[in-house]
Amino acid sequence: RVVVENSPRDCGPTSADTAGYPIFQMGWHHINQIEDVVSTLLQRASPGDDVTIASGYFNPTKRLLESIRKSRARIRIIIPSISANGFYRGSYLKGFVPDVYNLIAF
């Protein structure tokens, strides 16, 4: 069973083993929901917890990378193939965007 909520808040007891929260990040406007929520979840994780992070464009901040490194959870990061990126085979500098994201991710 999966639970999807509109905001990351305490929903009380549930029999669900998975929760989904739509979160957003636009750093240049000081909107850092992804960094704040994911860092908090990783800090509160217990040993043996499984956390999966999926991102179309994985570009973690230093704070998020530090949270990933320090977390006691088992973490999987899922990113798409370079060819799934909208910039794949783009003209001029746009064509390098998928490779840059790939370098950041690994």
Tab-separated table of N, CA and C in Angstrom:
chain	number	residue	atom	x	y	z
A	1	ARG	N	0.848	-1.179	0.000
A	1	ARG	CA	0.000	0.000	0.000
A	1	ARG	C	0.886	1.231	0.000
A	2	VAL	N	0.524	2.226	-0.781
A	2	VAL	CA	1.280	3.471	-0.877
A	2	VAL	C	0.388	4.619	-0.440
A	3	VAL	N	0.941	5.531	0.330
A	3	VAL	CA	0.224	6.727	0.770
A	3	VAL	C	0.878	7.925	0.102
A	4	VAL	N	0.083	8.775	-0.547
A	4	VAL	CA	0.595	10.005	-1.136
A	4	VAL	C	-0.086	11.168	-0.430
A	5	GLU	N	0.690	12.057	0.110
A	5	GLU	CA	0.182	13.215	0.847
A	5	GLU	C	0.560	14.487	0.116
A	6	ASN	N	-0.164	15.536	0.370
A	6	ASN	CA	0.140	16.828	-0.247
A	6	ASN	C	1.184	17.619	0.524
A	7	SER	N	1.447	17.241	1.752
A	7	SER	CA	2.478	17.933	2.517
A	7	SER	C	3.126	16.952	3.480
A	8	PRO	N	4.438	17.116	3.728
A	8	PRO	CA	5.133	16.210	4.639
A	8	PRO	C	4.790	16.544	6.096
A	9	ARG	N	3.769	15.902	6.606
A	9	ARG	CA	3.363	16.124	7.976
A	9	ARG	C	3.071	14.782	8.619
A	10	ASP	N	2.955	14.765	9.907
A	10	ASP	CA	2.657	13.531	10.614
A	10	ASP	C	1.208	13.144	10.325
A	11	CYS	N	1.033	12.031	9.654
A	11	CYS	CA	-0.307	11.574	9.285
A	11	CYS	C	-0.866	10.601	10.305
A	12	GLY	N	-0.133	10.343	11.366
A	12	GLY	CA	-0.593	9.400	12.370
A	12	GLY	C	-0.316	7.971	11.942
A	13	PRO	N	-0.771	7.019	12.727
A	13	PRO	CA	-0.516	5.609	12.426
A	13	PRO	C	-1.147	5.204	11.096
A	14	THR	N	-0.453	4.363	10.387
A	14	THR	CA	-0.960	3.866	9.113
A	14	THR	C	-0.387	2.480	8.875
A	15	SER	N	-1.053	1.697	8.065
A	15	SER	CA	-0.540	0.374	7.735
A	15	SER	C	0.312	0.413	6.471
A	16	ALA	N	0.481	1.586	5.875
A	16	ALA	CA	1.278	1.713	4.655
A	16	ALA	C	2.761	1.551	4.968
A	17	ASP	N	3.490	0.988	4.022
A	17	ASP	CA	4.933	0.861	4.185
A	17	ASP	C	5.682	1.857	3.313
A	18	THR	N	4.938	2.657	2.539
A	18	THR	CA	5.543	3.629	1.636
A	18	THR	C	4.745	4.927	1.687
A	19	ALA	N	5.451	6.032	1.710
A	19	ALA	CA	4.793	7.339	1.683
A	19	ALA	C	5.399	8.149	0.542
A	20	GLY	N	4.575	8.893	-0.147
A	20	GLY	CA	5.058	9.749	-1.218
A	20	GLY	C	4.633	11.182	-0.972
A	21	TYR	N	5.563	12.111	-1.109
A	21	TYR	CA	5.284	13.520	-0.894
A	21	TYR	C	5.772	14.308	-2.100
A	22	PRO	N	4.909	15.033	-2.786
A	22	PRO	CA	5.398	15.896	-3.866
A	22	PRO	C	6.161	17.078	-3.265
A	23	ILE	N	7.418	17.198	-3.607
A	23	ILE	CA	8.249	18.294	-3.087
A	23	ILE	C	8.933	18.982	-4.261
A	24	PHE	N	9.395	20.195	-4.022
A	24	PHE	CA	9.846	21.068	-5.101
A	24	PHE	C	11.109	21.798	-4.657
A	25	GLN	N	11.965	22.116	-5.602
A	25	GLN	CA	13.167	22.880	-5.280
A	25	GLN	C	13.452	23.874	-6.394
A	26	MET	N	13.676	25.121	-6.007
A	26	MET	CA	14.091	26.167	-6.931
A	26	MET	C	14.973	27.118	-6.121
A	27	GLY	N	16.243	26.723	-5.982
A	27	GLY	CA	17.173	27.407	-5.100
A	27	GLY	C	17.311	28.897	-5.323
A	28	TRP	N	17.252	29.322	-6.584
A	28	TRP	CA	17.417	30.748	-6.852
A	28	TRP	C	16.251	31.573	-6.312
A	29	HIS	N	15.151	30.913	-5.924
A	29	HIS	CA	14.032	31.588	-5.269
A	29	HIS	C	13.928	31.178	-3.803
A	30	HIS	N	14.977	30.547	-3.296
A	30	HIS	CA	15.064	30.114	-1.896
A	30	HIS	C	13.966	29.118	-1.536
A	31	ILE	N	13.572	28.292	-2.479
A	31	ILE	CA	12.632	27.196	-2.231
A	31	ILE	C	13.468	25.919	-2.211
A	32	ASN	N	13.635	25.349	-1.031
A	32	ASN	CA	14.541	24.207	-0.856
A	32	ASN	C	13.847	23.014	-0.226
A	33	GLN	N	12.628	22.727	-0.641
A	33	GLN	CA	11.879	21.632	-0.039
A	33	GLN	C	12.587	20.289	-0.183
A	34	ILE	N	13.128	19.994	-1.350
A	34	ILE	CA	13.771	18.700	-1.562
A	34	ILE	C	14.926	18.538	-0.595
A	35	GLU	N	15.796	19.517	-0.550
A	35	GLU	CA	16.954	19.449	0.343
A	35	GLU	C	16.517	19.318	1.799
A	36	ASP	N	15.556	20.127	2.224
A	36	ASP	CA	15.106	20.109	3.619
A	36	ASP	C	14.443	18.788	3.987
A	37	VAL	N	13.498	18.337	3.176
A	37	VAL	CA	12.741	17.124	3.496
A	37	VAL	C	13.620	15.880	3.428
A	38	VAL	N	14.367	15.715	2.347
A	38	VAL	CA	15.187	14.514	2.194
A	38	VAL	C	16.288	14.477	3.252
A	39	SER	N	16.924	15.606	3.528
A	39	SER	CA	17.963	15.637	4.569
A	39	SER	C	17.383	15.247	5.923
A	40	THR	N	16.210	15.768	6.244
A	40	THR	CA	15.565	15.430	7.518
A	40	THR	C	15.222	13.943	7.589
A	41	LEU	N	14.641	13.404	6.513
A	41	LEU	CA	14.310	11.982	6.496
A	41	LEU	C	15.554	11.114	6.664
A	42	LEU	N	16.638	11.479	5.987
A	42	LEU	CA	17.864	10.689	6.090
A	42	LEU	C	18.483	10.790	7.471
A	43	GLN	N	18.407	11.949	8.106
A	43	GLN	CA	18.950	12.110	9.454
A	43	GLN	C	18.163	11.289	10.470
A	44	ARG	N	16.864	11.149	10.255
A	44	ARG	CA	16.004	10.419	11.197
A	44	ARG	C	15.936	8.925	10.910
A	45	ALA	N	16.500	8.491	9.810
A	45	ALA	CA	16.429	7.078	9.435
A	45	ALA	C	17.172	6.207	10.436
A	46	SER	N	16.650	5.030	10.633
A	46	SER	CA	17.268	4.047	11.528
A	46	SER	C	18.093	3.063	10.715
A	47	PRO	N	19.061	2.411	11.357
A	47	PRO	CA	19.792	1.363	10.642
A	47	PRO	C	18.803	0.315	10.122
A	48	GLY	N	18.975	-0.093	8.904
A	48	GLY	CA	18.084	-1.077	8.318
A	48	GLY	C	16.947	-0.476	7.519
A	49	ASP	N	16.685	0.824	7.655
A	49	ASP	CA	15.668	1.468	6.834
A	49	ASP	C	16.149	1.504	5.385
A	50	ASP	N	15.234	1.323	4.462
A	50	ASP	CA	15.544	1.419	3.037
A	50	ASP	C	14.983	2.725	2.505
A	51	VAL	N	15.839	3.512	1.857
A	51	VAL	CA	15.424	4.782	1.266
A	51	VAL	C	15.810	4.748	-0.207
A	52	THR	N	14.841	5.059	-1.069
A	52	THR	CA	15.103	5.137	-2.501
A	52	THR	C	14.855	6.572	-2.946
A	53	ILE	N	15.850	7.149	-3.591
A	53	ILE	CA	15.747	8.498	-4.130
A	53	ILE	C	15.744	8.362	-5.648
A	54	ALA	N	14.710	8.899	-6.286
A	54	ALA	CA	14.623	8.860	-7.746
A	54	ALA	C	14.577	10.289	-8.262
A	55	SER	N	15.390	10.570	-9.276
A	55	SER	CA	15.461	11.924	-9.795
A	55	SER	C	15.766	11.901	-11.285
A	56	GLY	N	15.033	12.713	-12.024
A	56	GLY	CA	15.307	12.858	-13.449
A	56	GLY	C	16.602	13.605	-13.697
A	57	TYR	N	16.939	14.514	-12.798
A	57	TYR	CA	18.176	15.296	-12.883
A	57	TYR	C	18.784	15.328	-11.494
A	58	PHE	N	19.633	14.373	-11.181
A	58	PHE	CA	20.221	14.290	-9.843
A	58	PHE	C	21.353	15.307	-9.741
A	59	ASN	N	21.122	16.337	-8.959
A	59	ASN	CA	22.089	17.412	-8.785
A	59	ASN	C	22.076	17.810	-7.307
A	60	PRO	N	22.628	16.952	-6.434
A	60	PRO	CA	22.516	17.187	-4.993
A	60	PRO	C	23.359	18.359	-4.521
A	61	THR	N	22.840	19.052	-3.514
A	61	THR	CA	23.598	20.120	-2.874
A	61	THR	C	24.622	19.488	-1.927
A	62	LYS	N	25.553	20.283	-1.441
A	62	LYS	CA	26.540	19.778	-0.483
A	62	LYS	C	25.854	19.245	0.768
A	63	ARG	N	24.834	19.966	1.219
A	63	ARG	CA	24.100	19.532	2.411
A	63	ARG	C	23.431	18.177	2.192
A	64	LEU	N	22.828	17.980	1.021
A	64	LEU	CA	22.171	16.709	0.739
A	64	LEU	C	23.194	15.580	0.624
A	65	LEU	N	24.313	15.834	-0.026
A	65	LEU	CA	25.365	14.816	-0.113
A	65	LEU	C	25.865	14.419	1.276
A	66	GLU	N	26.029	15.396	2.137
A	66	GLU	CA	26.472	15.110	3.507
A	66	GLU	C	25.432	14.274	4.247
A	67	SER	N	24.159	14.571	4.050
A	67	SER	CA	23.090	13.789	4.677
A	67	SER	C	23.097	12.351	4.163
A	68	ILE	N	23.350	12.174	2.875
A	68	ILE	CA	23.424	10.835	2.289
A	68	ILE	C	24.592	10.072	2.895
A	69	ARG	N	25.733	10.719	3.001
A	69	ARG	CA	26.924	10.070	3.563
A	69	ARG	C	26.728	9.659	5.021
A	70	LYS	N	26.074	10.500	5.801
A	70	LYS	CA	25.940	10.260	7.238
A	70	LYS	C	24.747	9.385	7.618
A	71	SER	N	23.830	9.164	6.705
A	71	SER	CA	22.616	8.418	7.031
A	71	SER	C	22.936	6.977	7.398
A	72	ARG	N	22.148	6.438	8.327
A	72	ARG	CA	22.295	5.040	8.729
A	72	ARG	C	21.430	4.122	7.869
A	73	ALA	N	20.622	4.693	6.986
A	73	ALA	CA	19.738	3.908	6.123
A	73	ALA	C	20.514	3.325	4.946
A	74	ARG	N	19.921	2.295	4.348
A	74	ARG	CA	20.423	1.788	3.062
A	74	ARG	C	19.776	2.656	1.990
A	75	ILE	N	20.596	3.298	1.171
A	75	ILE	CA	20.082	4.273	0.207
A	75	ILE	C	20.346	3.786	-1.218
A	76	ARG	N	19.293	3.849	-2.036
A	76	ARG	CA	19.420	3.593	-3.472
A	76	ARG	C	19.074	4.891	-4.188
A	77	ILE	N	19.878	5.241	-5.174
A	77	ILE	CA	19.609	6.433	-5.972
A	77	ILE	C	19.352	5.976	-7.403
A	78	ILE	N	18.178	6.321	-7.908
A	78	ILE	CA	17.786	5.919	-9.263
A	78	ILE	C	17.800	7.157	-10.150
A	79	ILE	N	18.580	7.080	-11.223
A	79	ILE	CA	18.637	8.171	-12.194
A	79	ILE	C	18.397	7.577	-13.582
A	80	PRO	N	17.895	8.367	-14.513
A	80	PRO	CA	17.598	7.825	-15.846
A	80	PRO	C	18.863	7.671	-16.691
A	81	SER	N	18.709	6.942	-17.756
A	81	SER	CA	19.762	6.825	-18.750
A	81	SER	C	20.022	8.199	-19.365
A	82	ILE	N	21.233	8.428	-19.795
A	82	ILE	CA	21.573	9.691	-20.452
A	82	ILE	C	20.655	9.942	-21.642
A	83	SER	N	20.296	8.888	-22.371
A	83	SER	CA	19.473	9.069	-23.570
A	83	SER	C	18.033	9.462	-23.234
A	84	ALA	N	17.620	9.328	-21.965
A	84	ALA	CA	16.268	9.733	-21.569
A	84	ALA	C	16.197	11.232	-21.273
A	85	ASN	N	17.331	11.875	-21.182
A	85	ASN	CA	17.400	13.296	-20.864
A	85	ASN	C	16.941	14.132	-22.055
A	86	GLY	N	16.166	15.170	-21.794
A	86	GLY	CA	15.661	16.033	-22.854
A	86	GLY	C	16.751	16.764	-23.624
A	87	PHE	N	17.948	16.858	-23.040
A	87	PHE	CA	19.053	17.537	-23.713
A	87	PHE	C	19.897	16.573	-24.545
A	88	TYR	N	19.575	15.295	-24.506
A	88	TYR	CA	20.368	14.285	-25.208
A	88	TYR	C	20.470	14.635	-26.686
A	89	ARG	N	21.671	14.652	-27.183
A	89	ARG	CA	21.986	14.998	-28.570
A	89	ARG	C	21.537	16.400	-28.940
A	90	GLY	N	21.494	17.264	-27.933
A	90	GLY	CA	21.137	18.658	-28.185
A	90	GLY	C	22.242	19.378	-28.944
A	91	SER	N	21.893	20.492	-29.525
A	91	SER	CA	22.880	21.250	-30.291
A	91	SER	C	23.738	22.103	-29.353
A	92	TYR	N	24.928	22.347	-29.777
A	92	TYR	CA	25.886	23.202	-29.071
A	92	TYR	C	26.092	22.729	-27.634
A	93	LEU	N	26.097	23.644	-26.689
A	93	LEU	CA	26.390	23.298	-25.297
A	93	LEU	C	25.301	22.436	-24.658
A	94	LYS	N	24.064	22.550	-25.138
A	94	LYS	CA	22.966	21.743	-24.569
A	94	LYS	C	23.278	20.251	-24.657
A	95	GLY	N	24.014	19.848	-25.658
A	95	GLY	CA	24.343	18.440	-25.830
A	95	GLY	C	25.230	17.879	-24.739
A	96	PHE	N	25.905	18.750	-23.983
A	96	PHE	CA	26.781	18.298	-22.902
A	96	PHE	C	26.054	18.141	-21.568
A	97	VAL	N	24.832	18.657	-21.461
A	97	VAL	CA	24.094	18.621	-20.200
A	97	VAL	C	23.936	17.201	-19.656
A	98	PRO	N	23.503	16.207	-20.463
A	98	PRO	CA	23.368	14.855	-19.908
A	98	PRO	C	24.675	14.303	-19.349
A	99	ASP	N	25.782	14.572	-20.029
A	99	ASP	CA	27.076	14.091	-19.542
A	99	ASP	C	27.469	14.748	-18.222
A	100	VAL	N	27.158	16.020	-18.087
A	100	VAL	CA	27.476	16.734	-16.839
A	100	VAL	C	26.680	16.128	-15.683
A	101	TYR	N	25.383	15.881	-15.872
A	101	TYR	CA	24.573	15.246	-14.824
A	101	TYR	C	25.114	13.854	-14.505
A	102	ASN	N	25.566	13.129	-15.501
A	102	ASN	CA	26.122	11.811	-15.277
A	102	ASN	C	27.399	11.885	-14.443
A	103	LEU	N	28.237	12.869	-14.720
A	103	LEU	CA	29.469	13.050	-13.935
A	103	LEU	C	29.143	13.414	-12.485
A	104	ILE	N	28.147	14.280	-12.291
A	104	ILE	CA	27.755	14.677	-10.936
A	104	ILE	C	27.244	13.467	-10.158
A	105	ALA	N	26.476	12.625	-10.823
A	105	ALA	CA	25.857	11.483	-10.151
A	105	ALA	C	26.866	10.423	-9.738
A	106	PHE	N	27.969	10.315	-10.455
A	106	PHE	CA	28.937	9.281	-10.127
A	106	PHE	C	30.218	9.889	-9.646
